[in-house]
Tab-separated table of C-alpha atoms in Angstrom:
chain	number	residue	atom	x	y	z
W	26	MET	CA	174.874	17.623	146.495
W	27	ASN	CA	175.764	18.866	149.992
W	28	THR	CA	178.707	21.193	150.682
W	29	ASN	CA	181.058	18.425	151.840
W	30	ARG	CA	180.414	16.289	148.760
W	31	LEU	CA	180.874	19.282	146.494
W	32	LEU	CA	184.220	20.052	148.159
W	33	MET	CA	185.393	16.451	147.776
W	34	ALA	CA	184.440	16.430	144.084
W	35	LEU	CA	186.366	19.631	143.462
W	36	LEU	CA	189.422	18.231	145.210
W	37	VAL	CA	189.352	15.122	142.999
W	38	LEU	CA	188.961	17.167	139.813
W	39	THR	CA	191.751	19.597	140.646
W	40	ALA	CA	194.228	17.118	142.133
W	41	PRO	CA	197.478	16.828	140.117
W	42	ALA	CA	197.967	13.707	138.037
W	43	PRO	CA	199.992	11.059	139.870
W	44	VAL	CA	203.696	11.031	139.002
W	45	LEU	CA	204.875	7.595	137.938
W	46	ALA	CA	207.980	6.602	139.866
W	47	GLN	CA	211.005	5.526	137.871
W	48	PRO	CA	212.107	1.924	138.362
W	49	ALA	CA	214.705	1.282	141.038
W	50	TYR	CA	217.641	0.172	138.909
W	51	PRO	CA	220.622	-1.769	140.279
W	52	THR	CA	223.897	0.135	140.391
W	53	ILE	CA	227.531	-0.759	139.789
W	54	GLY	CA	230.925	0.833	140.357
W	55	GLN	CA	231.681	4.236	141.814
W	56	ILE	CA	232.683	7.776	140.923
W	57	ILE	CA	236.395	8.482	141.442
W	58	ARG	CA	237.069	12.192	142.050
W	59	LEU	CA	240.610	13.454	141.443
W	60	ASP	CA	239.934	17.173	140.951
W	61	THR	CA	237.340	19.455	142.545
W	62	ARG	CA	236.311	20.595	139.053
W	63	LEU	CA	234.595	17.237	138.636
W	64	ASP	CA	232.072	18.278	141.303
W	65	LYS	CA	230.624	20.777	138.823
W	66	LEU	CA	230.134	18.006	136.280
W	67	LEU	CA	228.965	15.110	138.440
W	68	PRO	CA	226.724	15.626	141.500
W	69	LYS	CA	227.954	14.310	144.838
W	70	ASP	CA	225.201	11.685	144.803
W	71	ALA	CA	225.818	10.566	141.203
W	72	LYS	CA	225.552	6.823	140.704
W	73	ILE	CA	225.903	4.352	137.844
W	74	ASP	CA	222.499	2.830	137.090
W	75	VAL	CA	222.299	-0.442	135.162
W	76	ILE	CA	219.189	0.051	133.027
W	77	ALA	CA	219.559	-3.096	130.909
W	78	SER	CA	221.901	-6.095	130.815
W	79	GLY	CA	222.548	-9.489	129.270
W	80	PHE	CA	224.391	-8.318	126.149
W	81	VAL	CA	227.506	-9.885	124.649
W	82	TRP	CA	229.306	-6.591	123.961
W	83	SER	CA	227.299	-3.365	123.993
W	84	GLU	CA	228.564	-0.459	121.880
W	85	GLY	CA	227.861	2.746	119.986
W	86	PRO	CA	224.979	4.426	121.893
W	87	VAL	CA	223.122	7.338	120.303
W	88	TRP	CA	220.127	9.354	121.489
W	89	VAL	CA	217.380	9.863	118.905
W	90	LYS	CA	215.757	13.171	119.745
W	91	ARG	CA	212.117	13.740	118.836
W	92	THR	CA	210.036	16.925	119.017
W	93	ALA	CA	208.021	15.372	121.831
W	94	PRO	CA	210.589	14.361	124.480
W	95	ALA	CA	208.494	11.359	125.491
W	96	GLU	CA	208.973	9.945	121.977
W	97	SER	CA	212.787	10.158	122.082
W	98	PHE	CA	214.760	6.948	122.542
W	99	LEU	CA	218.223	5.418	122.837
W	100	LEU	CA	219.763	3.111	120.259
W	101	PHE	CA	222.919	1.036	120.731
W	102	SER	CA	224.730	-1.883	119.132
W	103	ASP	CA	225.467	-5.355	120.375
W	104	VAL	CA	228.295	-6.096	117.958
W	105	PRO	CA	228.552	-9.908	118.376
W	106	GLN	CA	224.758	-10.258	118.198
W	107	ASN	CA	224.595	-8.248	114.937
W	108	THR	CA	221.795	-6.216	116.495
W	109	VAL	CA	220.794	-2.649	117.272
W	110	PHE	CA	218.661	-2.392	120.391
W	111	ARG	CA	216.206	0.348	121.380
W	112	TRP	CA	215.597	1.489	124.958
W	113	THR	CA	213.169	3.928	126.605
W	114	GLU	CA	212.257	4.517	130.217
W	115	LYS	CA	208.635	3.675	129.465
W	116	ASP	CA	208.980	0.615	127.246
W	117	GLY	CA	212.339	-0.759	128.294
W	118	LEU	CA	214.404	-2.805	125.852
W	119	SER	CA	213.437	-4.024	122.373
W	120	THR	CA	215.167	-5.120	119.179
W	121	PHE	CA	215.359	-2.229	116.707
W	122	LEU	CA	217.290	-3.768	113.792
W	123	LYS	CA	218.748	-7.201	113.052
W	124	PRO	CA	220.981	-7.751	111.139
W	125	SER	CA	222.683	-4.463	111.896
W	126	GLY	CA	226.109	-4.797	110.277
W	127	TYR	CA	226.499	-8.108	108.454
W	128	THR	CA	224.150	-9.402	105.771
W	129	GLY	CA	226.374	-12.079	104.263
W	130	LEU	CA	226.212	-15.852	104.432
W	131	GLY	CA	227.306	-17.940	107.389
W	132	ASN	CA	229.402	-16.730	110.284
W	133	TYR	CA	231.750	-13.872	109.487
W	134	SER	CA	233.634	-13.040	112.688
W	135	GLU	CA	233.152	-12.719	116.427
W	136	GLU	CA	232.074	-9.094	115.948
W	137	PRO	CA	230.025	-8.912	112.729
W	138	GLY	CA	227.427	-6.287	113.610
W	139	SER	CA	227.223	-2.526	113.714
W	140	ASN	CA	229.501	-0.664	116.102
W	141	GLY	CA	229.416	3.140	116.328
W	142	LEU	CA	226.140	4.918	115.561
W	143	THR	CA	225.293	8.584	115.126
W	144	ILE	CA	222.552	10.830	113.762
W	145	ASP	CA	223.389	13.099	110.841
W	146	PRO	CA	221.945	16.582	110.065
W	147	LYS	CA	219.302	14.931	107.868
W	148	GLY	CA	218.056	12.928	110.842
W	149	ARG	CA	219.328	9.639	109.420
W	150	LEU	CA	220.871	6.893	111.518
W	151	ILE	CA	224.510	6.389	110.506
W	152	PHE	CA	226.090	2.966	111.033
W	153	CYS	CA	229.645	1.687	111.204
W	154	GLU	CA	229.213	-1.871	109.919
W	155	HIS	CA	231.850	-4.462	110.711
W	156	GLY	CA	230.692	-7.388	108.578
W	157	ASP	CA	229.587	-5.411	105.522
W	158	ARG	CA	232.724	-3.261	105.913
W	159	ARG	CA	231.051	0.040	105.280
W	160	VAL	CA	229.543	3.236	106.664
W	161	SER	CA	225.850	3.431	105.854
W	162	ALA	CA	222.841	5.695	106.379
W	163	MET	CA	219.227	4.766	107.055
W	164	PRO	CA	216.277	7.173	107.295
W	165	LEU	CA	214.234	6.859	110.473
W	166	ASP	CA	210.976	7.999	108.885
W	167	GLY	CA	210.265	4.727	107.120
W	168	SER	CA	211.070	6.131	103.689
W	169	GLY	CA	213.586	3.458	102.754
W	170	GLY	CA	216.418	1.184	103.779
W	171	LYS	CA	220.152	1.679	104.076
W	172	VAL	CA	222.390	3.372	101.547
W	173	THR	CA	226.165	3.023	101.485
W	174	LEU	CA	228.131	6.168	102.271
W	175	ALA	CA	231.578	4.560	102.035
W	176	ASP	CA	232.933	1.037	101.650
W	177	ARG	CA	236.194	1.694	99.799
W	178	TYR	CA	239.150	4.026	99.741
W	179	GLN	CA	241.033	4.332	96.452
W	180	GLY	CA	239.267	1.204	95.236
W	181	LYS	CA	240.273	-0.906	98.238
W	182	ARG	CA	237.735	-2.272	100.691
W	183	LEU	CA	237.663	-0.835	104.184
W	184	ASN	CA	238.545	-3.054	107.157
W	185	SER	CA	235.742	-2.706	109.702
W	186	PRO	CA	234.528	0.869	110.293
W	187	ASN	CA	234.356	1.395	114.040
W	188	ASP	CA	233.087	4.830	115.022
W	189	VAL	CA	231.698	7.840	113.160
W	190	VAL	CA	230.789	11.469	113.763
W	191	ALA	CA	228.737	13.727	111.480
W	192	HIS	CA	229.717	17.336	110.735
W	193	SER	CA	227.013	19.956	110.201
W	194	ASN	CA	228.363	20.651	106.686
W	195	GLY	CA	227.306	17.181	105.504
W	196	SER	CA	230.630	15.401	105.907
W	197	TYR	CA	231.514	12.471	108.166
W	198	TYR	CA	234.680	11.312	109.917
W	199	PHE	CA	235.154	7.637	110.780
W	200	THR	CA	237.816	5.234	112.029
W	201	ASP	CA	238.733	1.915	110.414
W	202	PRO	CA	240.675	-0.486	112.681
W	203	PRO	CA	240.646	-4.278	112.090
W	204	TYR	CA	238.570	-5.365	115.110
W	205	GLY	CA	235.595	-6.690	113.136
W	206	MET	CA	237.608	-8.839	110.727
W	207	PRO	CA	237.740	-12.620	111.274
W	208	LYS	CA	241.483	-12.609	111.988
W	209	ARG	CA	241.756	-8.890	112.705
W	210	GLU	CA	245.054	-7.413	111.431
W	211	ASN	CA	246.129	-10.816	110.112
W	212	ASP	CA	243.026	-11.373	108.018
W	213	THR	CA	243.774	-12.327	104.415
W	214	SER	CA	240.863	-10.246	103.120
W	215	ARG	CA	242.493	-6.994	104.240
W	216	GLU	CA	243.026	-4.609	101.325
W	217	THR	CA	244.246	-1.363	102.917
W	218	ASP	CA	247.781	-1.067	104.264
W	219	GLY	CA	246.981	0.686	107.529
W	220	PHE	CA	244.189	1.597	109.904
W	221	GLY	CA	243.100	5.106	109.096
W	222	VAL	CA	240.783	7.910	110.021
W	223	TYR	CA	238.757	8.886	106.961
W	224	ARG	CA	236.480	11.683	105.813
W	225	ILE	CA	233.425	11.318	103.628
W	226	GLY	CA	232.879	14.662	101.936
W	227	PRO	CA	229.456	16.175	101.182
W	228	ASP	CA	230.046	15.016	97.597
W	229	GLY	CA	230.677	11.423	98.748
W	230	ALA	CA	234.431	11.487	98.137
W	231	VAL	CA	236.437	9.460	100.683
W	232	SER	CA	239.793	10.824	101.833
W	233	LEU	CA	242.350	9.664	104.385
W	234	VAL	CA	242.848	12.384	107.021
W	235	VAL	CA	244.967	10.506	109.601
W	236	GLY	CA	247.152	7.603	108.594
W	237	ASP	CA	249.749	7.206	111.345
W	238	LEU	CA	247.706	5.728	114.204
W	239	THR	CA	247.985	2.039	114.992
W	240	ARG	CA	244.447	1.513	116.352
W	241	PRO	CA	242.186	4.552	115.827
W	242	ASN	CA	238.885	3.907	117.558
W	243	GLY	CA	236.526	6.556	118.982
W	244	VAL	CA	236.010	9.824	117.127
W	245	ALA	CA	234.282	13.075	118.108
W	246	LEU	CA	234.080	16.769	117.243
W	247	SER	CA	234.460	19.768	119.524
W	248	PRO	CA	231.290	21.832	120.113
W	249	ASP	CA	232.490	24.455	117.599
W	250	GLU	CA	233.410	21.707	115.087
W	251	LYS	CA	236.933	23.088	114.733
W	252	THR	CA	238.733	20.143	116.354
W	253	LEU	CA	238.571	16.431	115.617
W	254	TYR	CA	239.306	14.101	118.540
W	255	VAL	CA	240.447	10.509	118.002
W	256	ALA	CA	240.868	7.909	120.740
W	257	GLN	CA	243.409	5.146	120.184
W	258	SER	CA	242.755	1.706	121.669
W	259	ASP	CA	246.291	0.343	121.272
W	260	PRO	CA	247.348	-0.631	124.837
W	261	ASN	CA	250.965	-0.101	123.816
W	262	ASN	CA	250.241	3.494	122.859
W	263	PRO	CA	246.969	4.636	124.435
W	264	VAL	CA	246.332	8.253	123.499
W	265	ILE	CA	243.655	10.875	122.934
W	266	MET	CA	244.572	12.974	119.900
W	267	ALA	CA	243.250	16.398	118.892
W	268	TYR	CA	243.474	17.600	115.286
W	269	PRO	CA	242.575	21.085	114.041
W	270	LEU	CA	240.111	20.941	111.158
W	271	GLN	CA	241.039	22.869	108.028
W	272	THR	CA	238.542	24.701	105.826
W	273	ASP	CA	238.753	21.956	103.179
W	274	GLY	CA	237.875	19.253	105.730
W	275	SER	CA	241.412	17.913	106.129
W	276	VAL	CA	243.176	18.001	109.486
W	277	GLY	CA	246.281	19.810	110.682
W	278	LYS	CA	249.039	18.460	112.886
W	279	GLY	CA	247.687	16.379	115.734
W	280	LYS	CA	248.427	16.885	119.404
W	281	ALA	CA	248.344	14.200	122.099
W	282	ILE	CA	246.308	15.635	124.960
W	283	PHE	CA	246.217	12.566	127.216
W	284	GLY	CA	247.996	9.228	127.142
W	285	ALA	CA	249.981	6.523	128.857
W	286	GLU	CA	251.632	8.769	131.480
W	287	GLY	CA	248.287	10.048	132.701
W	288	LEU	CA	246.977	6.497	132.980
W	289	LYS	CA	250.113	5.273	134.747
W	290	LYS	CA	249.675	7.841	137.508
W	291	GLN	CA	246.317	6.242	138.349
W	292	ASP	CA	247.580	2.679	137.835
W	293	LEU	CA	245.243	2.253	134.845
W	294	ARG	CA	246.231	-0.005	131.960
W	295	GLY	CA	244.714	-0.419	128.513
W	296	GLY	CA	243.541	1.722	125.614
W	297	PHE	CA	240.736	4.133	124.873
W	298	ASP	CA	237.530	3.457	122.979
W	299	GLY	CA	234.582	5.792	122.326
W	300	LEU	CA	234.398	9.419	123.451
W	301	LYS	CA	232.058	12.413	123.548
W	302	LEU	CA	232.447	16.077	124.531
W	303	ASP	CA	230.154	18.269	126.570
W	304	ARG	CA	229.245	21.845	125.657
W	305	ASP	CA	232.182	23.217	127.645
W	306	GLY	CA	234.672	21.062	125.774
W	307	ASN	CA	235.299	18.536	128.554
W	308	ILE	CA	236.093	15.080	127.178
W	309	TRP	CA	234.249	11.961	128.377
W	310	THR	CA	236.138	8.948	127.060
W	311	SER	CA	235.761	5.264	127.732
W	312	GLY	CA	239.014	3.652	128.697
W	313	PRO	CA	240.714	1.725	131.499
W	314	GLY	CA	238.475	1.737	134.543
W	315	GLY	CA	235.342	3.047	132.878
W	316	VAL	CA	234.679	6.549	131.523
W	317	LEU	CA	237.470	9.062	132.135
W	318	VAL	CA	236.524	12.726	132.424
W	319	LEU	CA	239.145	15.124	131.051
W	320	SER	CA	239.176	18.897	130.985
W	321	ALA	CA	239.282	20.598	127.584
W	322	SER	CA	243.071	20.849	127.983
W	323	GLY	CA	243.434	17.147	128.800
W	324	GLU	CA	243.681	17.091	132.623
W	325	LEU	CA	242.173	14.022	134.254
W	326	LEU	CA	239.422	15.191	136.613
W	327	GLY	CA	238.222	11.746	137.629
W	328	TYR	CA	236.405	8.776	136.214
W	329	ILE	CA	233.203	6.814	136.272
W	330	LYS	CA	234.506	3.443	137.415
W	331	THR	CA	232.148	0.796	136.059
W	332	GLY	CA	234.329	-2.138	137.085
W	333	VAL	CA	233.976	-3.753	133.659
W	334	ALA	CA	235.400	-3.142	130.173
W	335	THR	CA	233.675	-0.019	128.885
W	336	ALA	CA	233.083	0.709	125.207
W	337	ASN	CA	231.365	4.028	124.555
W	338	CYS	CA	229.032	6.753	125.805
W	339	ALA	CA	226.480	9.266	124.531
W	340	TRP	CA	224.442	12.186	125.838
W	341	GLY	CA	220.694	11.753	126.092
W	342	ASP	CA	217.432	12.967	127.625
W	343	ASP	CA	217.817	16.736	128.125
W	344	GLY	CA	221.553	16.491	127.429
W	345	ARG	CA	222.516	15.921	131.060
W	346	THR	CA	222.295	12.119	131.103
W	347	LEU	CA	225.345	10.141	130.032
W	348	TYR	CA	224.442	6.713	128.645
W	349	ILE	CA	227.273	4.182	128.798
W	350	THR	CA	227.739	0.863	127.043
W	351	ALA	CA	229.929	-1.335	129.239
W	352	ASP	CA	230.486	-4.993	128.416
W	353	MET	CA	227.162	-6.779	129.080
W	354	TYR	CA	225.525	-3.650	130.523
W	355	LEU	CA	223.712	-0.528	129.401
W	356	CYS	CA	224.240	2.111	132.080
W	357	ARG	CA	223.452	5.749	132.713
W	358	VAL	CA	224.715	8.508	134.972
W	359	LYS	CA	222.828	11.706	135.726
W	360	THR	CA	225.317	14.583	135.394
W	361	SER	CA	225.458	18.330	135.889
W	362	ALA	CA	227.247	18.722	132.559
W	363	ARG	CA	225.398	19.343	129.307
W	364	GLY	CA	225.980	17.372	126.156
W	365	TRP	CA	225.306	18.677	122.691
């Protein structure tokens, strides 16, 4: 082999592996900046990518983290389709589980499937199931199917569990509005008097922790797990509530940190849905206009305006990507914040 050929061979052997370009996704909406503090959370060039579409009503996203990052994936619900979908950058969209929330006979309601999803400390996928009216857990290692965590309170069937968050001590907090019932609040199969926020203790006991909200919906914990946040979807009383957690798992007196007045100033109308917090305690809540970004003290910094009804959000990838379920779309926004 002459010198030139030897040099060319060495260049080929030592050349870096080609980097596969990410698909060019369509975008929607815009970022509305109301406070300069938002610039530290969302880059100036942040955009809303539509990474999948064609759903009836997308909900409840959760990132499933694996030891090898390339094996991690996103799961989310399509409530009317009674399906949980899986998405990765490499493989795109696939059906993960169907049925996801209703296993009965015939048609149950317009929203029979799973809604909110989360991962618990045991690595199990936790479901809020509308049609089967329960909170359930399913291992992701193939070791078995679902088990019921809660389907009753004081002997009475739940309405349609909506969203859930897992505490590191083995307990869970979930909301139970009527949205998944055939006739919602007027359904004759309702057994509970109100629409509560409940706790499932490590021992499996179910307790009512908040009973005075009209439409509790999204639920989340602060990074230090000392505060429970509940988003209310009642358009007549839209509010984000914060409750101090007591040592026994109950909650103290709640405080409204953002509500109708804050929305009115921006000419936004409607209620709130799902919400998540970043590591600094900022609140990212779906609501009128898209995903609102609030400071830890409840000041509106701006919002991710999707232009469509927006259900929920979740942190994924390295914790800096916000995945958003919005009507028929699955979206994502690359942020400078860090989820947990």
